[in-house]
PDB file of C-alpha atoms and ligand atoms in Angstrom:
ATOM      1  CA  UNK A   1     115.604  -1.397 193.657  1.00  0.00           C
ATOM      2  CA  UNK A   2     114.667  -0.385 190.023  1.00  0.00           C
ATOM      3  CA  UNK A   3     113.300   3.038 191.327  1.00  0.00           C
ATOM      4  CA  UNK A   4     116.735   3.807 193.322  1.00  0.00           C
ATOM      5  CA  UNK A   5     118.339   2.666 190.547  1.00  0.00           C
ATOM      6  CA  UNK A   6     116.791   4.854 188.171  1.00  0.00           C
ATOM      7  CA  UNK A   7     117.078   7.510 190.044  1.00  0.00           C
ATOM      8  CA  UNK A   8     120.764   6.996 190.745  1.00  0.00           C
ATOM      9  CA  UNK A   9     121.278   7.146 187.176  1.00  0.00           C
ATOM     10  CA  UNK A  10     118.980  10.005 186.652  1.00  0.00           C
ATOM     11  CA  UNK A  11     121.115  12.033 188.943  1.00  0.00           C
ATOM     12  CA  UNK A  12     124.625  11.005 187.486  1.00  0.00           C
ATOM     13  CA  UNK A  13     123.183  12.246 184.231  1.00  0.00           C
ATOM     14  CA  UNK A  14     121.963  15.266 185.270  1.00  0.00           C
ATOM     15  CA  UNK A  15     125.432  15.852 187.276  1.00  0.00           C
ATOM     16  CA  UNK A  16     127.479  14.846 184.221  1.00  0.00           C
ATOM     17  CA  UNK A  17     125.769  17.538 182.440  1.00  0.00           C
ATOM     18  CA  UNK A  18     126.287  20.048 184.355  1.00  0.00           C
ATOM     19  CA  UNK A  19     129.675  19.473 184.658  1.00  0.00           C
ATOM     20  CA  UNK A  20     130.106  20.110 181.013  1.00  0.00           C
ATOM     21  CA  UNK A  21     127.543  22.768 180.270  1.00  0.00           C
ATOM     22  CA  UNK A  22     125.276  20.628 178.762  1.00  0.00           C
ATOM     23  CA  UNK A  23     121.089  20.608 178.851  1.00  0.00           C
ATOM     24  CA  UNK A  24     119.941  17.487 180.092  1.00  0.00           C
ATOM     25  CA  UNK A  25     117.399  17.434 177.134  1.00  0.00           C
ATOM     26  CA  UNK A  26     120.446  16.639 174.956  1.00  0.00           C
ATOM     27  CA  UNK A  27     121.122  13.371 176.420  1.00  0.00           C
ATOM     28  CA  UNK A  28     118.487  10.702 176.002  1.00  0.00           C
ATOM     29  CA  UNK A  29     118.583   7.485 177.906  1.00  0.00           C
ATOM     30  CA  UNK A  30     118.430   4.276 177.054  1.00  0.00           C
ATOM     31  CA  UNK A  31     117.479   1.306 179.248  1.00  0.00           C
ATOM     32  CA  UNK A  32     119.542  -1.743 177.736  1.00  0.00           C
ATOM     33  CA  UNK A  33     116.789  -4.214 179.069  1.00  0.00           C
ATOM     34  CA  UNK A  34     118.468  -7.371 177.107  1.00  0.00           C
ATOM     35  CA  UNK A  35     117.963 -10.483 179.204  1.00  0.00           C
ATOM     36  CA  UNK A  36     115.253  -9.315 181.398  1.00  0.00           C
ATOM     37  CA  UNK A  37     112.052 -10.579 181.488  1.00  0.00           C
ATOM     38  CA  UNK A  38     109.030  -8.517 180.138  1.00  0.00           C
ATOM     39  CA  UNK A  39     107.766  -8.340 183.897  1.00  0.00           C
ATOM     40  CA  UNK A  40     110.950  -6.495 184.749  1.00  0.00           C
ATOM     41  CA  UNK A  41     110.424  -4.124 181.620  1.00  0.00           C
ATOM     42  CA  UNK A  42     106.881  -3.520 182.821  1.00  0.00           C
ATOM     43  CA  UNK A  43     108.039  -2.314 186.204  1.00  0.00           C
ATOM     44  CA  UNK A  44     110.220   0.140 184.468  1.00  0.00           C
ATOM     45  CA  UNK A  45     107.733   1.565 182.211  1.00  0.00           C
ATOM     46  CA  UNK A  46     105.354   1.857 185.394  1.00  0.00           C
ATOM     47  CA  UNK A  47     108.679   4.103 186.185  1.00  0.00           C
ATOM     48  CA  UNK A  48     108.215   6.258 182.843  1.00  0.00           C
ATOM     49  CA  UNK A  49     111.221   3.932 180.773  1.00  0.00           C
ATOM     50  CA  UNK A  50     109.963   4.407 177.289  1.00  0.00           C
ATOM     51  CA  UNK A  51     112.846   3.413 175.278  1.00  0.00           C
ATOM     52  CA  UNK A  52     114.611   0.417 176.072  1.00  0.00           C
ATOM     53  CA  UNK A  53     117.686  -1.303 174.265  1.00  0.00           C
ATOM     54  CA  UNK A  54     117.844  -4.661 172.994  1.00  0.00           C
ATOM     55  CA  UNK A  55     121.114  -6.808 171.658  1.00  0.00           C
ATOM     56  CA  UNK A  56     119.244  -9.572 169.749  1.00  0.00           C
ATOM     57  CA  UNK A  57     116.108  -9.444 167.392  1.00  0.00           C
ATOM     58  CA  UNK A  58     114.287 -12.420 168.977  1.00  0.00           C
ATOM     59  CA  UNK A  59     114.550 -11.164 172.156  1.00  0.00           C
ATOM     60  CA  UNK A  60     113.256  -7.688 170.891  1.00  0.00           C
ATOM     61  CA  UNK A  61     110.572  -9.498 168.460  1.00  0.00           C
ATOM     62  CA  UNK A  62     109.310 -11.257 171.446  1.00  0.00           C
ATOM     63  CA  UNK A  63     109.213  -8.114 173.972  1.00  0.00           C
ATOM     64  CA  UNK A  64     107.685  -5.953 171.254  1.00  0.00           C
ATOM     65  CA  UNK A  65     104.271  -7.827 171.064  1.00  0.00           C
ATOM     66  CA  UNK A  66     104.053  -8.200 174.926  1.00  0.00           C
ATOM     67  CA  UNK A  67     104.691  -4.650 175.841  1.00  0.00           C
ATOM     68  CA  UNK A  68     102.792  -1.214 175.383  1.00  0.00           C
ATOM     69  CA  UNK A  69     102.765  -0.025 171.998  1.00  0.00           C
ATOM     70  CA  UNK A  70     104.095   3.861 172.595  1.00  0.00           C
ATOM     71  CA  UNK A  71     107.489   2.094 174.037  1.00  0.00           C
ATOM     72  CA  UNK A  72     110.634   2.983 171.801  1.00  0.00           C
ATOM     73  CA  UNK A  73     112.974  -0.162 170.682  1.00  0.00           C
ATOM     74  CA  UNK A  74     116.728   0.297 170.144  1.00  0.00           C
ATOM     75  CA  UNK A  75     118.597  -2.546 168.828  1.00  0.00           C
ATOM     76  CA  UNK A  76     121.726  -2.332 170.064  1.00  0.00           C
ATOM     77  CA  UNK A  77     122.990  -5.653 169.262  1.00  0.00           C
ATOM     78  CA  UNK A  78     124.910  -6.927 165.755  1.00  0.00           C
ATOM     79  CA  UNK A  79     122.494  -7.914 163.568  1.00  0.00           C
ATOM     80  CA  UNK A  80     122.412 -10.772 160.849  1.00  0.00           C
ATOM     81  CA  UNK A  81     121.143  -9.484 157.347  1.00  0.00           C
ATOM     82  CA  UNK A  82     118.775 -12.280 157.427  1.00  0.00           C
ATOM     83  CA  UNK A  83     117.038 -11.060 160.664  1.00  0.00           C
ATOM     84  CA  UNK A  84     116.258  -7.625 159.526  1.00  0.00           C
ATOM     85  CA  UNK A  85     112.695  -8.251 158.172  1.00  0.00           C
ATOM     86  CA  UNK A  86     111.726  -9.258 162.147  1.00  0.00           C
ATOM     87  CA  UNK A  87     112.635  -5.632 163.569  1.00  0.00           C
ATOM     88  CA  UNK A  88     112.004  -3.143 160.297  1.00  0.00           C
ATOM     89  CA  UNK A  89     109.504  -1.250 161.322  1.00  0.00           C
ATOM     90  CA  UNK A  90     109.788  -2.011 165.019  1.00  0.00           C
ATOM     91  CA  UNK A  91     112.832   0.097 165.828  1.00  0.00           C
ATOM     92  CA  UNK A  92     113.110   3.765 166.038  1.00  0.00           C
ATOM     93  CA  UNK A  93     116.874   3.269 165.932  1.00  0.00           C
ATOM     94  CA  UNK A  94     119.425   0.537 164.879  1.00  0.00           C
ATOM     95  CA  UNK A  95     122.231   1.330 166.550  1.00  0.00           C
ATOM     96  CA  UNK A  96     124.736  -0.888 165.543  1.00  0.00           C
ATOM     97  CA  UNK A  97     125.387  -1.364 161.544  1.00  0.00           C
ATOM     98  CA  UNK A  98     128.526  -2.198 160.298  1.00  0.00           C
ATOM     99  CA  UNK A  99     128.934  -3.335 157.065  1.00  0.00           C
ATOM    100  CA  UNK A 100     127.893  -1.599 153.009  1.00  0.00           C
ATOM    101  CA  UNK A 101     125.614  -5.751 152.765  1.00  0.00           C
ATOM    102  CA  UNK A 102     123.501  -4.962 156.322  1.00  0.00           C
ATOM    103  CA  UNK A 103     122.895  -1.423 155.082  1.00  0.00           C
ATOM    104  CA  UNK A 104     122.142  -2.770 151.835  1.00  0.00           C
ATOM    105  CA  UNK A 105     119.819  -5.225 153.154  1.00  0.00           C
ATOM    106  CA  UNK A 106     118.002  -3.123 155.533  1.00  0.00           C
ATOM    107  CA  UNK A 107     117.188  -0.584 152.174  1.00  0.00           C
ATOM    108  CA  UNK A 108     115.792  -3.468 150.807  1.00  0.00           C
ATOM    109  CA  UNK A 109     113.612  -4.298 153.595  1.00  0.00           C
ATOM    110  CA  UNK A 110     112.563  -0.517 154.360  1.00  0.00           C
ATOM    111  CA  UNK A 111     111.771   0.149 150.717  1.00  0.00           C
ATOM    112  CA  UNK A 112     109.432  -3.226 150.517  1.00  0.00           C
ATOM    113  CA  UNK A 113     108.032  -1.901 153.560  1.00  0.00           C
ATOM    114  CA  UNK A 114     107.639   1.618 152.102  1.00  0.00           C
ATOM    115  CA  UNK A 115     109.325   3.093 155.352  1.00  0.00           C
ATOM    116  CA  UNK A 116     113.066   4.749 155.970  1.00  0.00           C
ATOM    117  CA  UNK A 117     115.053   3.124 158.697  1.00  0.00           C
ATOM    118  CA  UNK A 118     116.691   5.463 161.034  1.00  0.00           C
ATOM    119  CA  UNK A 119     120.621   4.158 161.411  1.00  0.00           C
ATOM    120  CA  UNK A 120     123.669   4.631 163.943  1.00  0.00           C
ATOM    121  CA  UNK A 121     127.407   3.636 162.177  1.00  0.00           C
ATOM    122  CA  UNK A 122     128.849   1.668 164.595  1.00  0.00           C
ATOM    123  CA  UNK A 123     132.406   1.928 164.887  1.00  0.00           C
ATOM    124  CA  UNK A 124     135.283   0.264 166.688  1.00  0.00           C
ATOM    125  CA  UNK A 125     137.344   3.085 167.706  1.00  0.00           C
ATOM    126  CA  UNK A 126     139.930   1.796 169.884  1.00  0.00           C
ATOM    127  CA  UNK A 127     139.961  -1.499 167.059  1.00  0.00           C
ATOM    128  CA  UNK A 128     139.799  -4.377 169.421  1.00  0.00           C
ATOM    129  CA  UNK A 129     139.996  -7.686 167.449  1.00  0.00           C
ATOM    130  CA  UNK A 130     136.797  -9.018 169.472  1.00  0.00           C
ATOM    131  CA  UNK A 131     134.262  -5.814 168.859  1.00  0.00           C
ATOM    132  CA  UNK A 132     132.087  -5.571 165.641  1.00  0.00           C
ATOM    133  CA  UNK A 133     132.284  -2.047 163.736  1.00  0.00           C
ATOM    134  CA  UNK A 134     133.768  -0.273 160.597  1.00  0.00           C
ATOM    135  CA  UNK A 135     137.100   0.930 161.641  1.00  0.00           C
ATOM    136  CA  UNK A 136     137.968   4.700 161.427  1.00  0.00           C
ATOM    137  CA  UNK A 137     139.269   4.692 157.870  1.00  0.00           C
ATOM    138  CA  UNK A 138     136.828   2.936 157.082  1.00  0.00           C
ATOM    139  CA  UNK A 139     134.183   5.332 157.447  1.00  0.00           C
ATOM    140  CA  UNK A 140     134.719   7.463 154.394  1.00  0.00           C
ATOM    141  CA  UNK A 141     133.506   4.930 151.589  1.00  0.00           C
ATOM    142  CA  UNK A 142     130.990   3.721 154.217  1.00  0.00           C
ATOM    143  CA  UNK A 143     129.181   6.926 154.132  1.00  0.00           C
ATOM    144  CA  UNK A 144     129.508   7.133 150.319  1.00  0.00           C
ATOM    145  CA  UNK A 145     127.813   4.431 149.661  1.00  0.00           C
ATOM    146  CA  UNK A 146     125.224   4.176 152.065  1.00  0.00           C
ATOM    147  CA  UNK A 147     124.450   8.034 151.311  1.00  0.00           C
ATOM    148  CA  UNK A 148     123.455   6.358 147.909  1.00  0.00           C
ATOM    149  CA  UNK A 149     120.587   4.532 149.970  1.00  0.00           C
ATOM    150  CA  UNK A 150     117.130   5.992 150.062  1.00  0.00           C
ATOM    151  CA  UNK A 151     115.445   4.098 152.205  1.00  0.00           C
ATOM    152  CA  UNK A 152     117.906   4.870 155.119  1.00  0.00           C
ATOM    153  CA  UNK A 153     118.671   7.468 156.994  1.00  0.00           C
ATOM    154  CA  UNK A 154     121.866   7.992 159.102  1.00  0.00           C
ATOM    155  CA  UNK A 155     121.684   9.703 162.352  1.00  0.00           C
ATOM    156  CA  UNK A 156     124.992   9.357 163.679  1.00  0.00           C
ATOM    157  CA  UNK A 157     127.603   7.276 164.710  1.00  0.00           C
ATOM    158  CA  UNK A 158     128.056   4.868 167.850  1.00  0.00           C
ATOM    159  CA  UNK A 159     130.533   2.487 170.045  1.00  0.00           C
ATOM    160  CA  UNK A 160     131.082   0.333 172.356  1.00  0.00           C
ATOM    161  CA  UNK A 161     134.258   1.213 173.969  1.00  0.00           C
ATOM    162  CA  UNK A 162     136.490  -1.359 175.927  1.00  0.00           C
ATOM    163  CA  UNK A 163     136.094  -2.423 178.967  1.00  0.00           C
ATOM    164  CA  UNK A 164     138.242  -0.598 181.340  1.00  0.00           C
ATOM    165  CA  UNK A 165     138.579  -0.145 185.504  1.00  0.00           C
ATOM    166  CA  UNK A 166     138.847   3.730 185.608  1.00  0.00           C
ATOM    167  CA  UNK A 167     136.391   5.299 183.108  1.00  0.00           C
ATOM    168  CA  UNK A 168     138.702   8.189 182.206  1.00  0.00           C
ATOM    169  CA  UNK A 169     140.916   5.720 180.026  1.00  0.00           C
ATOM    170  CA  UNK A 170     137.893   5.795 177.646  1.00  0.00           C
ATOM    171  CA  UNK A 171     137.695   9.502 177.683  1.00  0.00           C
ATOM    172  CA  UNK A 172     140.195   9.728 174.569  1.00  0.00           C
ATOM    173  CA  UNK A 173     137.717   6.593 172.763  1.00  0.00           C
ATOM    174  CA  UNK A 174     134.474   8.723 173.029  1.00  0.00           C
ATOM    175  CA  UNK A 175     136.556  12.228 172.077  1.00  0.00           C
ATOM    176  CA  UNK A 176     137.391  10.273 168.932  1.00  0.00           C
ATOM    177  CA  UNK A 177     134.128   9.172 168.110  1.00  0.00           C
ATOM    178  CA  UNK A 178     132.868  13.039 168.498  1.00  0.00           C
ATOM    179  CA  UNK A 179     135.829  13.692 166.121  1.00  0.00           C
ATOM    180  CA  UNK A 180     134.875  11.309 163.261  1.00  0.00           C
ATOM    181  CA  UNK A 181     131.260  13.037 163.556  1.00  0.00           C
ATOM    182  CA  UNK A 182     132.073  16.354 162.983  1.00  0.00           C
ATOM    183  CA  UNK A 183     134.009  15.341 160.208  1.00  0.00           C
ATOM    184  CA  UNK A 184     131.636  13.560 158.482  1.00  0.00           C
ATOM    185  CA  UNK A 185     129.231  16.011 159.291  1.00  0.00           C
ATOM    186  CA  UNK A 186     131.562  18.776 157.203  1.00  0.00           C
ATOM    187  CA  UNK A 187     130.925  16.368 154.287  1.00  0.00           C
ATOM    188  CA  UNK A 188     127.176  16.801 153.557  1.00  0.00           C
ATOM    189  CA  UNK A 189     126.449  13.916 152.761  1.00  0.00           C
ATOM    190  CA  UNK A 190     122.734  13.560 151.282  1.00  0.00           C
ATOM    191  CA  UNK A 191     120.731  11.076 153.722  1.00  0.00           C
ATOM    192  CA  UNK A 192     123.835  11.548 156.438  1.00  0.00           C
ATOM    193  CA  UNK A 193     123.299  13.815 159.676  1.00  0.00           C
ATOM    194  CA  UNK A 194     125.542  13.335 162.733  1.00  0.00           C
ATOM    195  CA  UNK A 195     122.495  14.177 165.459  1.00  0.00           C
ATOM    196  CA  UNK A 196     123.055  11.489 167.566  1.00  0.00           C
ATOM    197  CA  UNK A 197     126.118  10.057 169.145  1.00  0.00           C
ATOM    198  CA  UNK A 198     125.283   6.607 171.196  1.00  0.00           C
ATOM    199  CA  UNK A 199     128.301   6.195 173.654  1.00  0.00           C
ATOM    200  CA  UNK A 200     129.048   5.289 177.140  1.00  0.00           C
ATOM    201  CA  UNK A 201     127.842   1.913 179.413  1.00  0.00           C
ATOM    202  CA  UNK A 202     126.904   1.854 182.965  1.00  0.00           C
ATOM    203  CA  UNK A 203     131.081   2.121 183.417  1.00  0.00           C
ATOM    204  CA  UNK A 204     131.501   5.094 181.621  1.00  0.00           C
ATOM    205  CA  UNK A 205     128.144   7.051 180.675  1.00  0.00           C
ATOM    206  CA  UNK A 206     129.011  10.163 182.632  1.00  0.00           C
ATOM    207  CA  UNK A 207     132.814  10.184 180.810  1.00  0.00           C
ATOM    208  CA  UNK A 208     130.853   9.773 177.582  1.00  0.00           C
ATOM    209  CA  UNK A 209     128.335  12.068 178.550  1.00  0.00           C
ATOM    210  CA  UNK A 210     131.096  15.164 179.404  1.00  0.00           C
ATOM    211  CA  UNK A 211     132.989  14.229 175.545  1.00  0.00           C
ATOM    212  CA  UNK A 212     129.547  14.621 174.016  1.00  0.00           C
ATOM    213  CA  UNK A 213     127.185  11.996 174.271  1.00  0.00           C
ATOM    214  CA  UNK A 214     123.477  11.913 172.950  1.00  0.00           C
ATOM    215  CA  UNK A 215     122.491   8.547 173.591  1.00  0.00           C
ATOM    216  CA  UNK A 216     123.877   6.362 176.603  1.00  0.00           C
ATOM    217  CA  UNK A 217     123.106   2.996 177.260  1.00  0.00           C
ATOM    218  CA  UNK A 218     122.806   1.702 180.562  1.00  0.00           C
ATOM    219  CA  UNK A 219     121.753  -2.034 181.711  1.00  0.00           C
ATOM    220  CA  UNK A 220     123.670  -2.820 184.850  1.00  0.00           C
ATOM    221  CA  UNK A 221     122.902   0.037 186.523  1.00  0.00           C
ATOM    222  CA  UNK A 222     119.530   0.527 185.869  1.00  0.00           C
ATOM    223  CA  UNK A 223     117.902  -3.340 186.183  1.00  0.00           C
ATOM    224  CA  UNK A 224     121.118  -5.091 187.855  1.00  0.00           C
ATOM    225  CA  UNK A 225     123.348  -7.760 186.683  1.00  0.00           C
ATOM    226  CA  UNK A 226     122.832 -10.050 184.060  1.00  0.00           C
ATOM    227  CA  UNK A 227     122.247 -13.812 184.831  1.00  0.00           C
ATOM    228  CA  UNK A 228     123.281 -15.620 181.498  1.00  0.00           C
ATOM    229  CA  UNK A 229     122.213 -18.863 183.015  1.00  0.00           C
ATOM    230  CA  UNK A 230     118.428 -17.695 182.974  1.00  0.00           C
ATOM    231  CA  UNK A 231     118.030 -16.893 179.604  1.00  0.00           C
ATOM    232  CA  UNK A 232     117.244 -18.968 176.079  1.00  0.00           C
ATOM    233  CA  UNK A 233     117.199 -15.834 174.218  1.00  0.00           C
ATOM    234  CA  UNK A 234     120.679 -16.963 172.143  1.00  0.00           C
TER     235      UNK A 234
HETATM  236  C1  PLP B   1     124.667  -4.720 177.077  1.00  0.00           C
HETATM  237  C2  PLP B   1     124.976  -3.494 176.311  1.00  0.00           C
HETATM  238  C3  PLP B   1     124.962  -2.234 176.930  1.00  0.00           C
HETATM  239  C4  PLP B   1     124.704  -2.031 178.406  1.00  0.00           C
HETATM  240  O1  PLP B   1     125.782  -2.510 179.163  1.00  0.00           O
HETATM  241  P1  PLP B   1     125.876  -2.203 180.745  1.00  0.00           P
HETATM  242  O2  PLP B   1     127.317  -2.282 181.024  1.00  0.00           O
HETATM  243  O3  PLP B   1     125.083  -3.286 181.406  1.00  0.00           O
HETATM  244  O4  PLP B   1     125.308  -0.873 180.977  1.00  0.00           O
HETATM  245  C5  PLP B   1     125.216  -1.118 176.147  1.00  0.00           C
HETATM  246  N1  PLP B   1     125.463  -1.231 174.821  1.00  0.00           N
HETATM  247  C6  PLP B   1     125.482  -2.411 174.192  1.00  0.00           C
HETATM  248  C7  PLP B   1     125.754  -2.451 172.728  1.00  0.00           C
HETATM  249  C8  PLP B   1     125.242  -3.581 174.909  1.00  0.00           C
HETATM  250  O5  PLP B   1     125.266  -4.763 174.266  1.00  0.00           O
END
C-alpha cells in the first residue's frame, strides 16, 4: 500500500508541475509521518523517504534515535519554547515558528549549541481563530526583529490552510502566501531569504503546488489515516 501510495503521490506531483511549468526538482516532498510507528517509517525509507515531517518533539526525539542517521527531520508541529533544546540540532527545518519569544529562544539554543537553525514563518493566512501563526500584518516587525538574530536563519514562509472539500477554494490562501514572500523578499532583510514556501496537505498539494509551492506535506496520502486511539505521543 505504501509503495502505491507513494507512487500515487509521486505522479500527482510530477503532473501538478507540469501543469504549471514547473521542474519537479523545485518541489521537495515531505512525508508527514506523525503518529506512525518507526516500523512504518522504516518501510518508507526502504522506499527512498528521506525526509519525513513530524508535529511534536517527543515523537520526533524518539524517532530520531531509532532511525538511520542520513534521514532529514521537519518539525512541522507548534512548538513550546521549552522543548526546543530536544530538536536543535536534529532538524534541518522548523517549519512552524510563530512568535519574536520561540525565535528568541531557539537563538539561544543554536548559539549555545554553536549551530544556526534553519526557520519557516508560519503564518495564518486565511486567520482562522483555531490555527497557530503570525497574521499577515504581522509579518513586517516579525522579520525585523528576528533579522536581528544570528543564530537563525529564515528560509521562507509556511501554512496550513483550512480545511476545505474542493481544493481550489484554497487556491487564493496559497497565492497569498507566495505574495507575502515576494514582498518580504524585496526587503533584504540580513539573515531573511524566501527559498522555500511549505504549503499544501494531502487535500490540496497539487493546488499549492501550481500557486508555487516548494515544500508540500503529505501524511494521509502517503502512510494512510491516522488512528488517534493508537498513539501516547501527546
Ligand atoms: C498532519 C500535518 C500535515 C499532513 O496532513 P495530511 O492531511 O495528512 O496530509 C501537514 N502539515 C502539518 C502542519 C500537519 O500537522
Amino acid at each position: 500500500m505504501l509503495k502505491e501510495n507513494l507512487e500515487h503521490v509521486e505522479e500527482e506531483i510530477l503532473k501538478a508541475c507540469e501543469r504549471s511549468g514547473r521542474l519537479r526538482e523545485e518541489v521537495t516532498l515531505i512525508a508527514v509521518s506523525k503518529t506512525k510507528p518507526a516500523g512504518t517509517l522504516e518501510e518508507a525509507y526502504r522506499l527512498g523517504v528521506r525526509i519525513f515531517g513530524e508535529n511534536k518533539v517527543q515523537e520526533l526525539a524518539e524517532k530520531y534515535d531509532l532511525l538511520p542517521k542520513d534521514i532529514r527531520w521537519h518539525m512541522i508541529g507548534h512548538l513550546q519554547r521549552n522543548k526546543i533544546k530536544y530538536i536543535i540540532g536534529k532538524t534541518e527545518l522548523i517549519h512552524s515558528v510563530d512568535s519574536i519569544r520561540l525565535a528568541e529562544a531557539i537563538e539561544k539554543e543554536a548559539a549555545k549549541r554553536k549551530l544556526t537553525a534553519d526557520i519557516l514563518i508560519e503564518v495564518n493566512v486565511a486567520g482562522e481563530e483555531s490555527k497557530f501563526g503570525l497574521r499577515p500584518q504581522e509579518l513586517d516587525e516579525f522579520v525585523d526583529e528576528v533579522s536581528k538574530f544570528p543564530h537563525i536563519r529564515v528560509k521562507g514562509l509556511m501554512t496550513i490552510a483550512p480545511y476545505v472539500e474542493n481544493p481550489e477554494e484554497n487556491r487564493p490562501v496559497f497565492a497569498h502566501l507566495r505574495k507575502l514572500s515576494v514582498d518580504i523578499a524585496a526587503k533584504n532583510a540580513h539573515n531573511i531569504n524566501m527559498s522555500v514556501l511549505s504549503m499544501g496537505m494531502t487535500n490540496d498539494y497539487q493546488v499549492a503546488i501550481e500557486e508555487g509551492a516548494t515544500m508540500v506535506r503529505v501524511g494521509t496520502g502517503i502512510f494512510g489515516a491516522r488512528d488517534y486511539t493508537q498513539t501516547n505521543a501527546g
